[in-house]
Amino acid sequence: MIRLLSLAVVTVLTLLLAACSGRSLQMYTLSPQGSLPHLHPRFSSLRVDYPKGIEDTMGTRIYFSRSNLTQSYYSYSQWSKSLNRILMANLIETLQRSGLARTVLDYASEADAAYEIESTVYRFEHRITPQGSYADISIGLRLLRSSDRHLIASKIFSYQIPCRSTDAAGFVEAANRAVSRLGVDMVKWLAKK
């Protein structure tokens, strides 16, 4: 009984402290806008593998850096889901909207796919400098033939998009523009393969 009462007191105190802080957690996602070239199907089926990257940056924290030596994250802002899940959903949606493949599958599907797209996130952060701030994003894509894991092509897409503000909201807006450009660039790149 005493243990239950202690737990209740700790819970109430925690909630009171959280309410007194005056700041609430802001949740963000990536939802790129813009038009894509609509193409005839180039691939019968395409699987989008789970994006890889440095474990810390692939979570829900939104990172920023003020120098090449330090990196931190926004305390009251985070991604709505892990960054790799958000990126995978965006890649799948982009490929479906483009019509480049008849069928687009995610990594968890057990259906056979003729080709696969692997992705690696090298950088995905808000860079803040005395001259201004920008979304610094670098993502590598690899197209593989599924039957023998043969690498058909690979390319690294890098973007430095200026931010309108030096907070998380400014970064997310610029990151959305970068991911929109990535979608268009990816579709054009794959259309040539």
mmCIF file of C-alpha atoms in Angstrom:
data_model
loop_
_atom_site.group_PDB
_atom_site.id
_atom_site.type_symbol
_atom_site.label_atom_id
_atom_site.label_comp_id
_atom_site.label_asym_id
_atom_site.label_seq_id
_atom_site.Cartn_x
_atom_site.Cartn_y
_atom_site.Cartn_z
ATOM 1 C CA MET A 1 0.000 0.000 0.000
ATOM 2 C CA ILE A 2 2.815 2.403 0.900
ATOM 3 C CA ARG A 3 4.591 1.536 -2.353
ATOM 4 C CA LEU A 4 1.441 2.292 -4.371
ATOM 5 C CA LEU A 5 0.955 5.586 -2.539
ATOM 6 C CA SER A 6 4.596 6.559 -3.182
ATOM 7 C CA LEU A 7 4.221 5.770 -6.869
ATOM 8 C CA ALA A 8 1.077 7.915 -7.060
ATOM 9 C CA VAL A 9 2.837 10.852 -5.368
ATOM 10 C CA VAL A 10 5.827 10.602 -7.727
ATOM 11 C CA THR A 11 3.516 10.464 -10.757
ATOM 12 C CA VAL A 12 1.549 13.539 -9.626
ATOM 13 C CA LEU A 13 4.756 15.490 -8.936
ATOM 14 C CA THR A 14 6.161 14.564 -12.347
ATOM 15 C CA LEU A 15 2.986 15.731 -14.085
ATOM 16 C CA LEU A 16 2.989 18.994 -12.118
ATOM 17 C CA LEU A 17 6.612 19.690 -13.009
ATOM 18 C CA ALA A 18 5.936 18.975 -16.671
ATOM 19 C CA ALA A 19 2.937 21.329 -16.643
ATOM 20 C CA CYS A 20 4.989 24.083 -14.990
ATOM 21 C CA SER A 21 7.742 23.982 -17.561
ATOM 22 C CA GLY A 22 5.455 25.849 -19.974
ATOM 23 C CA ARG A 23 6.794 24.109 -23.077
ATOM 24 C CA SER A 24 5.147 21.294 -24.890
ATOM 25 C CA LEU A 25 6.727 18.789 -27.207
ATOM 26 C CA GLN A 26 6.424 19.668 -30.906
ATOM 27 C CA MET A 27 6.102 16.708 -33.266
ATOM 28 C CA TYR A 28 7.226 16.950 -36.895
ATOM 29 C CA THR A 29 7.149 14.766 -39.973
ATOM 30 C CA LEU A 30 8.353 15.020 -43.539
ATOM 31 C CA SER A 31 5.664 15.464 -46.158
ATOM 32 C CA PRO A 32 7.302 16.710 -49.332
ATOM 33 C CA GLN A 33 5.129 18.571 -51.783
ATOM 34 C CA GLY A 34 5.499 19.223 -55.448
ATOM 35 C CA SER A 35 4.959 17.441 -58.687
ATOM 36 C CA LEU A 36 6.845 14.434 -59.945
ATOM 37 C CA PRO A 37 7.393 13.352 -63.499
ATOM 38 C CA HIS A 38 4.856 10.610 -64.253
ATOM 39 C CA LEU A 39 6.580 7.828 -66.140
ATOM 40 C CA HIS A 40 5.724 4.535 -67.759
ATOM 41 C CA PRO A 41 6.622 1.584 -65.535
ATOM 42 C CA ARG A 42 10.317 0.854 -65.807
ATOM 43 C CA PHE A 43 10.295 -1.882 -63.143
ATOM 44 C CA SER A 44 7.782 -4.666 -62.604
ATOM 45 C CA SER A 45 8.314 -4.587 -58.843
ATOM 46 C CA LEU A 46 10.571 -2.619 -56.539
ATOM 47 C CA ARG A 47 11.218 -3.136 -52.828
ATOM 48 C CA VAL A 48 12.299 -0.190 -50.668
ATOM 49 C CA ASP A 49 14.589 -1.462 -47.933
ATOM 50 C CA TYR A 50 14.671 0.027 -44.448
ATOM 51 C CA PRO A 51 17.017 3.044 -44.561
ATOM 52 C CA LYS A 52 20.267 2.690 -42.665
ATOM 53 C CA GLY A 53 22.358 5.334 -40.974
ATOM 54 C CA ILE A 54 24.077 6.259 -37.763
ATOM 55 C CA GLU A 55 21.827 4.831 -35.072
ATOM 56 C CA ASP A 56 21.525 8.055 -33.076
ATOM 57 C CA THR A 57 20.394 10.175 -36.015
ATOM 58 C CA MET A 58 17.834 7.613 -37.212
ATOM 59 C CA GLY A 59 15.674 7.909 -34.099
ATOM 60 C CA THR A 60 13.084 10.551 -33.254
ATOM 61 C CA ARG A 61 15.465 13.325 -32.191
ATOM 62 C CA ILE A 62 16.006 16.291 -34.496
ATOM 63 C CA TYR A 63 19.705 17.132 -34.603
ATOM 64 C CA PHE A 64 21.528 20.407 -35.101
ATOM 65 C CA SER A 65 25.169 21.427 -35.031
ATOM 66 C CA ARG A 66 26.991 24.701 -34.660
ATOM 67 C CA SER A 67 30.400 23.323 -35.632
ATOM 68 C CA ASN A 68 31.974 20.260 -37.211
ATOM 69 C CA LEU A 69 32.927 18.979 -33.753
ATOM 70 C CA THR A 70 29.644 19.141 -31.848
ATOM 71 C CA GLN A 71 26.127 17.913 -32.387
ATOM 72 C CA SER A 72 23.063 18.312 -30.212
ATOM 73 C CA TYR A 73 19.301 17.868 -30.495
ATOM 74 C CA TYR A 74 16.233 19.986 -29.902
ATOM 75 C CA SER A 75 14.800 19.297 -26.446
ATOM 76 C CA TYR A 76 11.177 20.129 -27.211
ATOM 77 C CA SER A 77 10.991 19.027 -30.842
ATOM 78 C CA GLN A 78 11.141 15.569 -32.370
ATOM 79 C CA TRP A 79 10.085 13.485 -35.366
ATOM 80 C CA SER A 80 6.649 11.868 -35.105
ATOM 81 C CA LYS A 81 8.252 8.464 -35.869
ATOM 82 C CA SER A 82 11.839 7.358 -36.308
ATOM 83 C CA LEU A 83 13.554 9.182 -39.155
ATOM 84 C CA ASN A 84 14.198 5.953 -41.084
ATOM 85 C CA ARG A 85 10.471 5.076 -41.024
ATOM 86 C CA ILE A 86 9.551 8.567 -42.221
ATOM 87 C CA LEU A 87 12.123 8.440 -45.020
ATOM 88 C CA MET A 88 11.061 4.959 -46.112
ATOM 89 C CA ALA A 89 7.408 6.038 -46.301
ATOM 90 C CA ASN A 90 8.408 9.068 -48.399
ATOM 91 C CA LEU A 91 10.494 6.981 -50.809
ATOM 92 C CA ILE A 92 7.639 4.479 -51.256
ATOM 93 C CA GLU A 93 5.047 7.218 -51.810
ATOM 94 C CA THR A 94 7.313 8.990 -54.311
ATOM 95 C CA LEU A 95 7.890 5.807 -56.311
ATOM 96 C CA GLN A 96 4.174 4.979 -56.313
ATOM 97 C CA ARG A 97 3.195 8.490 -57.450
ATOM 98 C CA SER A 98 5.771 8.482 -60.240
ATOM 99 C CA GLY A 99 4.463 5.254 -61.813
ATOM 100 C CA LEU A 100 8.067 4.099 -62.279
ATOM 101 C CA ALA A 101 7.252 0.636 -60.889
ATOM 102 C CA ARG A 102 4.048 -1.368 -61.238
ATOM 103 C CA THR A 103 4.378 -2.533 -57.640
ATOM 104 C CA VAL A 104 6.277 -0.830 -54.798
ATOM 105 C CA LEU A 105 6.836 -2.894 -51.647
ATOM 106 C CA ASP A 106 8.308 -2.069 -48.271
ATOM 107 C CA TYR A 107 11.081 -4.027 -46.588
ATOM 108 C CA ALA A 108 8.679 -6.126 -44.498
ATOM 109 C CA SER A 109 6.759 -7.548 -47.444
ATOM 110 C CA GLU A 110 7.364 -11.215 -48.172
ATOM 111 C CA ALA A 111 6.358 -10.827 -51.814
ATOM 112 C CA ASP A 112 9.078 -11.239 -54.400
ATOM 113 C CA ALA A 113 10.431 -8.049 -55.947
ATOM 114 C CA ALA A 114 12.574 -7.933 -59.071
ATOM 115 C CA TYR A 115 14.616 -4.965 -57.806
ATOM 116 C CA GLU A 116 15.482 -3.319 -54.505
ATOM 117 C CA ILE A 117 16.408 0.168 -53.421
ATOM 118 C CA GLU A 118 18.791 0.388 -50.469
ATOM 119 C CA SER A 119 19.386 3.720 -48.791
ATOM 120 C CA THR A 120 21.928 5.056 -46.336
ATOM 121 C CA VAL A 121 21.541 8.369 -44.534
ATOM 122 C CA TYR A 122 24.957 9.986 -44.192
ATOM 123 C CA ARG A 123 23.784 13.372 -42.866
ATOM 124 C CA PHE A 124 20.408 14.694 -41.803
ATOM 125 C CA GLU A 125 20.865 17.704 -39.569
ATOM 126 C CA HIS A 126 20.339 21.402 -39.090
ATOM 127 C CA ARG A 127 23.659 23.255 -39.554
ATOM 128 C CA ILE A 128 23.754 26.630 -37.810
ATOM 129 C CA THR A 129 26.607 28.983 -38.709
ATOM 130 C CA PRO A 130 27.246 32.705 -38.146
ATOM 131 C CA GLN A 131 26.267 33.247 -41.798
ATOM 132 C CA GLY A 132 22.893 31.490 -41.433
ATOM 133 C CA SER A 133 21.482 28.002 -41.186
ATOM 134 C CA TYR A 134 20.628 25.226 -43.596
ATOM 135 C CA ALA A 135 19.344 21.669 -43.796
ATOM 136 C CA ASP A 136 22.389 19.486 -44.498
ATOM 137 C CA ILE A 137 21.135 16.225 -45.993
ATOM 138 C CA SER A 138 23.066 13.462 -47.738
ATOM 139 C CA ILE A 139 21.453 10.143 -48.688
ATOM 140 C CA GLY A 140 22.994 7.343 -50.740
ATOM 141 C CA LEU A 141 20.774 5.114 -52.902
ATOM 142 C CA ARG A 142 21.648 1.758 -54.453
ATOM 143 C CA LEU A 143 19.609 -0.130 -57.044
ATOM 144 C CA LEU A 144 20.047 -3.924 -56.829
ATOM 145 C CA ARG A 145 18.678 -6.845 -58.825
ATOM 146 C CA SER A 146 17.037 -9.025 -56.170
ATOM 147 C CA SER A 147 17.709 -12.426 -57.741
ATOM 148 C CA ASP A 148 21.500 -12.257 -57.395
ATOM 149 C CA ARG A 149 21.998 -9.046 -55.332
ATOM 150 C CA HIS A 150 23.847 -7.520 -58.302
ATOM 151 C CA LEU A 151 24.485 -3.792 -57.856
ATOM 152 C CA ILE A 152 23.110 -2.005 -60.910
ATOM 153 C CA ALA A 153 23.773 1.594 -59.883
ATOM 154 C CA SER A 154 24.475 3.775 -56.870
ATOM 155 C CA LYS A 155 24.418 7.492 -56.236
ATOM 156 C CA ILE A 156 24.726 9.889 -53.312
ATOM 157 C CA PHE A 157 22.258 12.774 -53.264
ATOM 158 C CA SER A 158 23.352 15.772 -51.169
ATOM 159 C CA TYR A 159 21.436 18.964 -50.428
ATOM 160 C CA GLN A 160 22.103 22.125 -48.452
ATOM 161 C CA ILE A 161 18.822 24.003 -48.286
ATOM 162 C CA PRO A 162 18.721 27.393 -46.484
ATOM 163 C CA CYS A 163 16.430 27.584 -43.444
ATOM 164 C CA ARG A 164 14.143 30.554 -42.801
ATOM 165 C CA SER A 165 14.785 30.323 -39.043
ATOM 166 C CA THR A 166 17.292 28.732 -36.689
ATOM 167 C CA ASP A 167 14.768 26.583 -34.841
ATOM 168 C CA ALA A 168 13.423 23.094 -35.466
ATOM 169 C CA ALA A 169 10.445 24.401 -37.456
ATOM 170 C CA GLY A 170 12.772 26.223 -39.863
ATOM 171 C CA PHE A 171 14.873 23.093 -40.290
ATOM 172 C CA VAL A 172 11.862 20.817 -40.927
ATOM 173 C CA GLU A 173 10.529 23.200 -43.588
ATOM 174 C CA ALA A 174 13.915 23.153 -45.367
ATOM 175 C CA ALA A 175 14.227 19.372 -44.909
ATOM 176 C CA ASN A 176 10.833 18.939 -46.616
ATOM 177 C CA ARG A 177 12.128 20.908 -49.599
ATOM 178 C CA ALA A 178 15.270 18.743 -49.676
ATOM 179 C CA VAL A 179 13.263 15.502 -49.547
ATOM 180 C CA SER A 180 11.023 16.818 -52.353
ATOM 181 C CA ARG A 181 14.103 17.441 -54.488
ATOM 182 C CA LEU A 182 15.443 14.000 -53.559
ATOM 183 C CA GLY A 183 12.198 12.435 -54.812
ATOM 184 C CA VAL A 184 12.398 14.155 -58.188
ATOM 185 C CA ASP A 185 16.136 13.443 -58.536
ATOM 186 C CA MET A 186 15.665 9.782 -57.543
ATOM 187 C CA VAL A 187 12.866 9.226 -60.068
ATOM 188 C CA LYS A 188 14.892 10.821 -62.893
ATOM 189 C CA TRP A 189 17.959 8.758 -61.917
ATOM 190 C CA LEU A 190 16.029 5.473 -61.787
ATOM 191 C CA ALA A 191 14.241 6.212 -65.083
ATOM 192 C CA LYS A 192 17.624 6.015 -66.818
ATOM 193 C CA LYS A 193 18.519 2.576 -65.405
#
